[in-house]
Structure formats: structure tokens, C-alpha cells
Tab-separated table of C-alpha atoms and ligand atoms in Angstrom:
chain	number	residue	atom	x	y	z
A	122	UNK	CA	-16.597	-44.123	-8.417
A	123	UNK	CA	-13.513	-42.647	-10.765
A	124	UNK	CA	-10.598	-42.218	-8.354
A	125	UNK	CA	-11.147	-38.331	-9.169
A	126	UNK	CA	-14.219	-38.240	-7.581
A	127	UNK	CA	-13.517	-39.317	-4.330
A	128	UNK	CA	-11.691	-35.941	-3.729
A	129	UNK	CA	-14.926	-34.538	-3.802
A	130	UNK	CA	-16.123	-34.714	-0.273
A	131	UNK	CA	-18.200	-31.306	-0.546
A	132	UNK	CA	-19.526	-29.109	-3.187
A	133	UNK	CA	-16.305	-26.433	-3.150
A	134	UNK	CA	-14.297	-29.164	-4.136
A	135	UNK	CA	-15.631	-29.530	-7.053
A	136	UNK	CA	-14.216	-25.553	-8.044
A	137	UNK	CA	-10.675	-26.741	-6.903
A	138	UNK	CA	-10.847	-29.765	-8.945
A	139	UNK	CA	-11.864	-28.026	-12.223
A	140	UNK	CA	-9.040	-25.282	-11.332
A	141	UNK	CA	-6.467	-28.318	-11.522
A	142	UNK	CA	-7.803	-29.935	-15.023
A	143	UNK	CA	-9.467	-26.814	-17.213
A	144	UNK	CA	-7.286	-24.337	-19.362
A	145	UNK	CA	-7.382	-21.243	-17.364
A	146	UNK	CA	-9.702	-19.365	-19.765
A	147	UNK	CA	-12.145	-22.232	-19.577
A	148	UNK	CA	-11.870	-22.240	-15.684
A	149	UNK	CA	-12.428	-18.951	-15.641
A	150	UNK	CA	-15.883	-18.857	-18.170
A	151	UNK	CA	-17.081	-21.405	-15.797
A	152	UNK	CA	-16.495	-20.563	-12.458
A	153	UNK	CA	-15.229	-16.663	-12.532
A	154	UNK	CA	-18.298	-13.950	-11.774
A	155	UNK	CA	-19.451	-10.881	-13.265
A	156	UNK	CA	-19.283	-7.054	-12.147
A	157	UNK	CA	-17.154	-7.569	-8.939
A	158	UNK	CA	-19.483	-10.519	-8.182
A	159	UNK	CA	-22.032	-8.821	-6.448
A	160	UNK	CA	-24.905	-10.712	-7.898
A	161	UNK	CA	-23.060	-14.006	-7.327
A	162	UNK	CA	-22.986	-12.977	-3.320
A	163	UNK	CA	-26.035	-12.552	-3.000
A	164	UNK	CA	-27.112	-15.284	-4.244
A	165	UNK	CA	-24.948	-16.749	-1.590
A	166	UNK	CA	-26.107	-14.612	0.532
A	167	UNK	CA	-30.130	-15.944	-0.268
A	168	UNK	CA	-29.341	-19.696	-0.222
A	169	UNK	CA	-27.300	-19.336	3.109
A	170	UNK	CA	-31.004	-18.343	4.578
A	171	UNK	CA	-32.385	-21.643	4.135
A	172	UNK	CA	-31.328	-24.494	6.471
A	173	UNK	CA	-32.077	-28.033	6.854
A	174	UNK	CA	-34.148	-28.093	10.783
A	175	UNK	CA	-33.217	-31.624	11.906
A	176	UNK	CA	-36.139	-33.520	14.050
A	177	UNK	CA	-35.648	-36.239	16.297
A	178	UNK	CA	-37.430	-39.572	17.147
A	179	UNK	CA	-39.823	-39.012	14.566
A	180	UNK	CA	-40.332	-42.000	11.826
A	181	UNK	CA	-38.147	-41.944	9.175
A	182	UNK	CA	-38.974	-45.434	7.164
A	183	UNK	CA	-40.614	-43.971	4.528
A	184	UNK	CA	-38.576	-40.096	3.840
A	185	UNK	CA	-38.167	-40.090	0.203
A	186	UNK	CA	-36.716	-36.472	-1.930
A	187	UNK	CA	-38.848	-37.107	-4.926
A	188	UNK	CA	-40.976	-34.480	-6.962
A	189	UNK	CA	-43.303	-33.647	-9.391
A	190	UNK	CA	-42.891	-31.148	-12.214
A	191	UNK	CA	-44.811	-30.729	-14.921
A	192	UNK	CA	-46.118	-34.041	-14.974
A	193	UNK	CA	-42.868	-36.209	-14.596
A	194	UNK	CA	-41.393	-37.541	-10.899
A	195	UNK	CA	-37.883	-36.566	-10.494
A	196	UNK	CA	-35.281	-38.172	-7.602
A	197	UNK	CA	-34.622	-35.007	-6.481
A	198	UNK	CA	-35.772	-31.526	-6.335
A	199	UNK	CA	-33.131	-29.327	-7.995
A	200	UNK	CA	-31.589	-30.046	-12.224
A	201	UNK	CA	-29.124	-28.835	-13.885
A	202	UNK	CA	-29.112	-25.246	-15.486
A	203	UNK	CA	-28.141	-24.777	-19.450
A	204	UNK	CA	-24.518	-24.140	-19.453
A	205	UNK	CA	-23.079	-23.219	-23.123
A	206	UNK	CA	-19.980	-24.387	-24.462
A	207	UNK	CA	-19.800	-27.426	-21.908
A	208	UNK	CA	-17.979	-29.871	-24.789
A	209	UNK	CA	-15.340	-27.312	-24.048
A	210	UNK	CA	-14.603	-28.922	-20.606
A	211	UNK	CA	-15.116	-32.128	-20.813
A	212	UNK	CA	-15.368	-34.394	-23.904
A	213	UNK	CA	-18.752	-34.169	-25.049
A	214	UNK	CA	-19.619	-32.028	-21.459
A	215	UNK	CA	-23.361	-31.775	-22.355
A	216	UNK	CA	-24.039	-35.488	-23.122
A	217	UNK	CA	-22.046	-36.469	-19.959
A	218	UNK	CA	-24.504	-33.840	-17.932
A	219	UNK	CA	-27.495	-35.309	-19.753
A	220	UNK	CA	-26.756	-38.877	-19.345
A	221	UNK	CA	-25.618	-38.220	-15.700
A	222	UNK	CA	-28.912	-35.813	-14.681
A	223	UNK	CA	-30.857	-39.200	-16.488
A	224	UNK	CA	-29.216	-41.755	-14.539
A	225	UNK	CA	-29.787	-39.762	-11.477
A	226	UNK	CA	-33.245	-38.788	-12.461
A	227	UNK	CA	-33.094	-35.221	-12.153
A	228	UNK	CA	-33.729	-32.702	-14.977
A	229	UNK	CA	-30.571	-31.443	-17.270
A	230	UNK	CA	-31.860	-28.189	-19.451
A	231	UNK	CA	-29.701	-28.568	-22.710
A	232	UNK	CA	-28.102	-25.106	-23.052
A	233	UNK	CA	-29.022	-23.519	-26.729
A	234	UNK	CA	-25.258	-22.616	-27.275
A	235	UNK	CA	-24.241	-26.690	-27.174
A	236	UNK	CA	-21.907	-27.480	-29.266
A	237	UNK	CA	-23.532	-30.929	-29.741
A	238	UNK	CA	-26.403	-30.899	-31.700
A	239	UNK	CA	-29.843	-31.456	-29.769
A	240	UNK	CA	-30.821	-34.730	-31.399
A	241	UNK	CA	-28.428	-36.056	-29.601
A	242	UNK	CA	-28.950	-35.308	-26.297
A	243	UNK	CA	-32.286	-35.939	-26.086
A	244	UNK	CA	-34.224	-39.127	-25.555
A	245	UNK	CA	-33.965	-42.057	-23.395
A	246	UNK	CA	-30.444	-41.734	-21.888
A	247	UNK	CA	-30.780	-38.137	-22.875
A	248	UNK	CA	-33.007	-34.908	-21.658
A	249	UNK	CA	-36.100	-33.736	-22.687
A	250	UNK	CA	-35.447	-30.206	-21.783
A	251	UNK	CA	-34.541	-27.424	-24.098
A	252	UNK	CA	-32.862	-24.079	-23.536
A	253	UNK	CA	-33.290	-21.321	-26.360
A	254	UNK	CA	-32.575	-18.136	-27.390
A	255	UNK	CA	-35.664	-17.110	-29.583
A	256	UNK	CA	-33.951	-15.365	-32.798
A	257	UNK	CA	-35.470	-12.818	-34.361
A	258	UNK	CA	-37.687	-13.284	-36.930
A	259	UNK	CA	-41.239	-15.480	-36.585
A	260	UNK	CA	-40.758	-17.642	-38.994
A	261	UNK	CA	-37.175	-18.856	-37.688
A	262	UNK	CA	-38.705	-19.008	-34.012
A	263	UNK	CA	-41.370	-21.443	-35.582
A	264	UNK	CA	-38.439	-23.580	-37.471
A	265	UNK	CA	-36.400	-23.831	-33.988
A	266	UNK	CA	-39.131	-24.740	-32.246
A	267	UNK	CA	-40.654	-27.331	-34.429
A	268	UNK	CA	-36.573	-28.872	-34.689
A	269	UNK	CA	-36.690	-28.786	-30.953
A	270	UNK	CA	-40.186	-30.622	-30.924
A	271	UNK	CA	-39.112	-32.774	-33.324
A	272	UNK	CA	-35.970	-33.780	-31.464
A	273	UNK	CA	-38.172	-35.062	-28.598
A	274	UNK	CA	-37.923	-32.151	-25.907
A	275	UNK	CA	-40.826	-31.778	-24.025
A	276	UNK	CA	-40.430	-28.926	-22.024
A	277	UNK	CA	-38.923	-25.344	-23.385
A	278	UNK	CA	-36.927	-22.898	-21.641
A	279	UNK	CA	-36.960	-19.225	-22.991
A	280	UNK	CA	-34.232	-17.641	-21.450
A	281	UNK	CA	-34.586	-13.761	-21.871
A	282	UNK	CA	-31.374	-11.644	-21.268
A	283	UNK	CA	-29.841	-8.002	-20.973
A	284	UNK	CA	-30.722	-5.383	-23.683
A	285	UNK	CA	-27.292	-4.644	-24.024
A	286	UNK	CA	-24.386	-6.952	-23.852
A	287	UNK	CA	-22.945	-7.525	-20.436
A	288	UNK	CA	-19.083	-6.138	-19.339
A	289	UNK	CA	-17.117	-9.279	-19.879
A	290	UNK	CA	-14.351	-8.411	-17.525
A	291	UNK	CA	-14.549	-11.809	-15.938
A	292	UNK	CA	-14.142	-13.316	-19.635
A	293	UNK	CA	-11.674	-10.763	-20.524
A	294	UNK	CA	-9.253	-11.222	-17.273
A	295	UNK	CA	-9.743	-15.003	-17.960
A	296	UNK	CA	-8.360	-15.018	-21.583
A	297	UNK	CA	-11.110	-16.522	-22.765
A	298	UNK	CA	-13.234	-15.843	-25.729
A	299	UNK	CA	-15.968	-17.783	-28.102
A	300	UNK	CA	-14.566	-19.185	-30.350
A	301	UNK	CA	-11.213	-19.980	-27.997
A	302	UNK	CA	-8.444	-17.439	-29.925
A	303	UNK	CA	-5.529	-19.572	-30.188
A	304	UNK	CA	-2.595	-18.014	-27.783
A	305	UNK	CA	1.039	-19.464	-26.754
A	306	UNK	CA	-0.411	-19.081	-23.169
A	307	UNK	CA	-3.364	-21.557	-24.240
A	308	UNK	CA	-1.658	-23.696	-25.771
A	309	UNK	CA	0.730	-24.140	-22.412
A	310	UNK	CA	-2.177	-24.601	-20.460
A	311	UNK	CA	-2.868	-27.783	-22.914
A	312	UNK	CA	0.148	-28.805	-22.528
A	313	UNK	CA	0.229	-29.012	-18.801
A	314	UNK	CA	-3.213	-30.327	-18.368
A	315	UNK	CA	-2.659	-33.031	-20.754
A	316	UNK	CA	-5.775	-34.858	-19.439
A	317	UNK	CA	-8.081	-32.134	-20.555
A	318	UNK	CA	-6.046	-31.930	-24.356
A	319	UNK	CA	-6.375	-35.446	-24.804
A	320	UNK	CA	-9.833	-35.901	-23.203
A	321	UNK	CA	-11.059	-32.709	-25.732
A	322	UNK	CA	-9.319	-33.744	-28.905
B	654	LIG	C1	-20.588	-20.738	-17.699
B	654	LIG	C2	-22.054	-20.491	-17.760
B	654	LIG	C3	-22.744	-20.733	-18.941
B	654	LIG	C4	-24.111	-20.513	-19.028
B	654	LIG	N1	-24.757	-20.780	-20.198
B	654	LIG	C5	-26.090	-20.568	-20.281
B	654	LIG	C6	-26.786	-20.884	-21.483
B	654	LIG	O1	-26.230	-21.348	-22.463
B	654	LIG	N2	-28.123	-20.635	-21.504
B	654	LIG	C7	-28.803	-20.113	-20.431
B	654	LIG	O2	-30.010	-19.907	-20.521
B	654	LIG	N3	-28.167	-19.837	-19.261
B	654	LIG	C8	-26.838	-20.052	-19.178
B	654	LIG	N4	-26.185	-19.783	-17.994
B	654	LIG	C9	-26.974	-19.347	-16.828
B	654	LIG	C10	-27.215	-20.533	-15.896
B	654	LIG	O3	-28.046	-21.499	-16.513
B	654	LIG	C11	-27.908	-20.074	-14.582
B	654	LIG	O4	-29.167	-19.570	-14.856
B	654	LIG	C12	-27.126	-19.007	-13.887
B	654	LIG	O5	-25.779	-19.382	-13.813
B	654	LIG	C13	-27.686	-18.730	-12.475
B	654	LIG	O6	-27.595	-19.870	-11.679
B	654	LIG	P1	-26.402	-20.013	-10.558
B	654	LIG	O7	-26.623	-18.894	-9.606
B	654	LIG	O8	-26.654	-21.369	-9.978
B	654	LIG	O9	-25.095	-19.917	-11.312
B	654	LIG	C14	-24.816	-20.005	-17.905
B	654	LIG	C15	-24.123	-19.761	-16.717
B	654	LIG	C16	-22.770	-19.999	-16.639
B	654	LIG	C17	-22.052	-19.725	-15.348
């Protein structure tokens, strides 16, 4: 295990981590929440519901956390959720998520907004799950698609959004923007997390 990692003794850490090595705008697309973060609590709020109920002295030889979806056993139960921009954080973020979520044998949805493109992410050591945003017209829905089936995805993810752009307060108190503006204040925060500069470029 990297040296790194063995911080990590519970999910949170992972948040105070990233808030050590990402630029602050990039810290703050990731991990900051929208409209006063009232969606993000209660989604909190839901998950805190469920709990593990421990049994005793029952037989345990044979427990195993694997599960079917469509048609393919994964280790575990939960994936990983698209997540644009990720070769922003780490160097070549969405292959390191697919590789990992491969070697782990979950599933890893490649995010539609990668900056790396799909043919490379999917197969063997890859994912075979695809995240888009349909565009407009049919004819360039049939073209993505048939580039996405061609790639070797398997299964599709239409994600379907707001009507009207979301307030990006979050984005805009972060500094951050798509394509990343070029500020002294960025450029400082390369300079002092030299692993992330060197690791990106
Ligand atoms: C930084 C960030 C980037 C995301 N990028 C995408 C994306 O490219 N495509 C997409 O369909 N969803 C995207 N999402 C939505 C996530 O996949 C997920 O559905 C959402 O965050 C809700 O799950 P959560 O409550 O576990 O965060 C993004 C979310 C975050 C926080």
C-alpha cells in the first residue's frame, strides 16, 4: 500500500487528504456542495438510516459481498459514479479509477466529460460502462452511441439533468472554472502542492 494510503483509516480521510494535495479550485469542484448543501445532507441524512445488524454464533464460512448486475458478478455491491474532469486530480484520474474499480471488481461508469478519450478506458484493465450526455440532434446521438459501442462499453448511462443551469456558487467560491482560468492564486497553489504539478504535467 503507497505510504499515503495508510492515512486513510476511514472514509473522511480521504476529504482531508485531497484538501492537502489538490489546488484549491480543484478541491473545491470535487468535494464542495451545491445550494447551501441541503441536498448533500440529506443524502447523509438517508444513508445514516441504514445500519449493518450484527448476528452472533451464526456460521460465517461461507459470507461472501458479491452481486449480480446485468449479467456480470461484481466483488462488491456499490461502483463508482462518472466524475468529469478527474485527469484534473490525479494524472490520468479516470484510468486510475477504471483500472482500480477492475482490479477490485466493482463497476467504474466513465464520466462523458473525461478528458481521456473512451477507447482508452475501456476493455480488459478498463470499464465497460459509459456515461453520456445525449446531444441534440438524432443523428449525432446515433454517432456517439455507435463510438461508444464500438469502444467496447456494454452498458450505457443516460444521465438527464436540470433544464436550466445550476447556481455555481460552490464553483464560483472555489475559483474554479472549466477550462481552469489561469490566476496568480492557481498558480501558488501549484507551487505549494508540487506533488499534484508534477504528477499533472
Ligand atoms: C465533481 C463531480 C463530478 C461529476 N461529474 C459527473 C459526470 O461527468 N457525469 C455524471 O453523470 N454525473 C457526474 N456527477 C454526479 C455523480 O456521478 C453522482 O451521481 C452524484 O455526485 C451523486 O452521488 P453522491 O451523492 O455519491 O455524490 C459528478 C459529481 C461530482 C461531485
Amino acid at each position: 500500500m503507497p505510504r499515503h494510503l495508510e492515512r486513510i483509516l476511514c472514509l473522511d480521510d480521504f476529504e482531508r487528504e485531497a484538501r492537502r494535495r489538490l489546488p484549491r479550485p480543484l478541491f473545491g469542484y470535487v468535494a464542495s456542495v451545491a445550494e447551501d448543501g441541503i441536498t448533500a445532507r440529506s443524502s447523509h441524512e438517508a444513508f445514516d438510516n441504514y445500519a449493518f445488524l450484527p448476528r452472533a454464533l451464526i456460521n460465517v464460512s461461507s459470507v461472501s459481498t458479491e452481486t449480480e448486475l446485468f449479467g456480470r458478478r461484481y466483488a462488491y455491491p456499490f461502483g463508482i459514479a462518472p466524475m468529469g474532469i478527474s485527469a484534473l486530480t490525479a494524472y490520468r484520474g479516470d484510468q486510475v479509477l477504471a483500472q482500480a474499480a477492475s482490479d477490485s471488481g466493482i463497476p467504474m461508469i466513465v464520466s462523458g466529460t473525461s478528458l481521456i478519450p473512451m477507447e482508452e478506458l475501456s476493455g480488459a484493465k478498463g470499464s465497460d460502462w459509459f456515461q453520456a450526455y445525449l446531444p441534440g440532434t438524432p443523428e449525432e446521438i446515433d454517432a456517439l452511441l455507435a463510438r461508444v459501442e464500438q469502444a467496447g462499453f456494454n452498458n450505457l448511462v443516460v444521465t438527464v439533468d436540470y433544464a436550466v443551469p445550476p447556481n455555481p456558487e460552490n464553483h464560483r467560491r472555489a475559483g474554479f472554472s472549466s477550462p481552469l482560468r489561469p490566476s496568480l492564486r492557481l498558480a501558488w497553489d501549484g507551487v505549494v502542492r508540487p506533488r499534484w504539478l508534477f504528477g499533472l504535467f
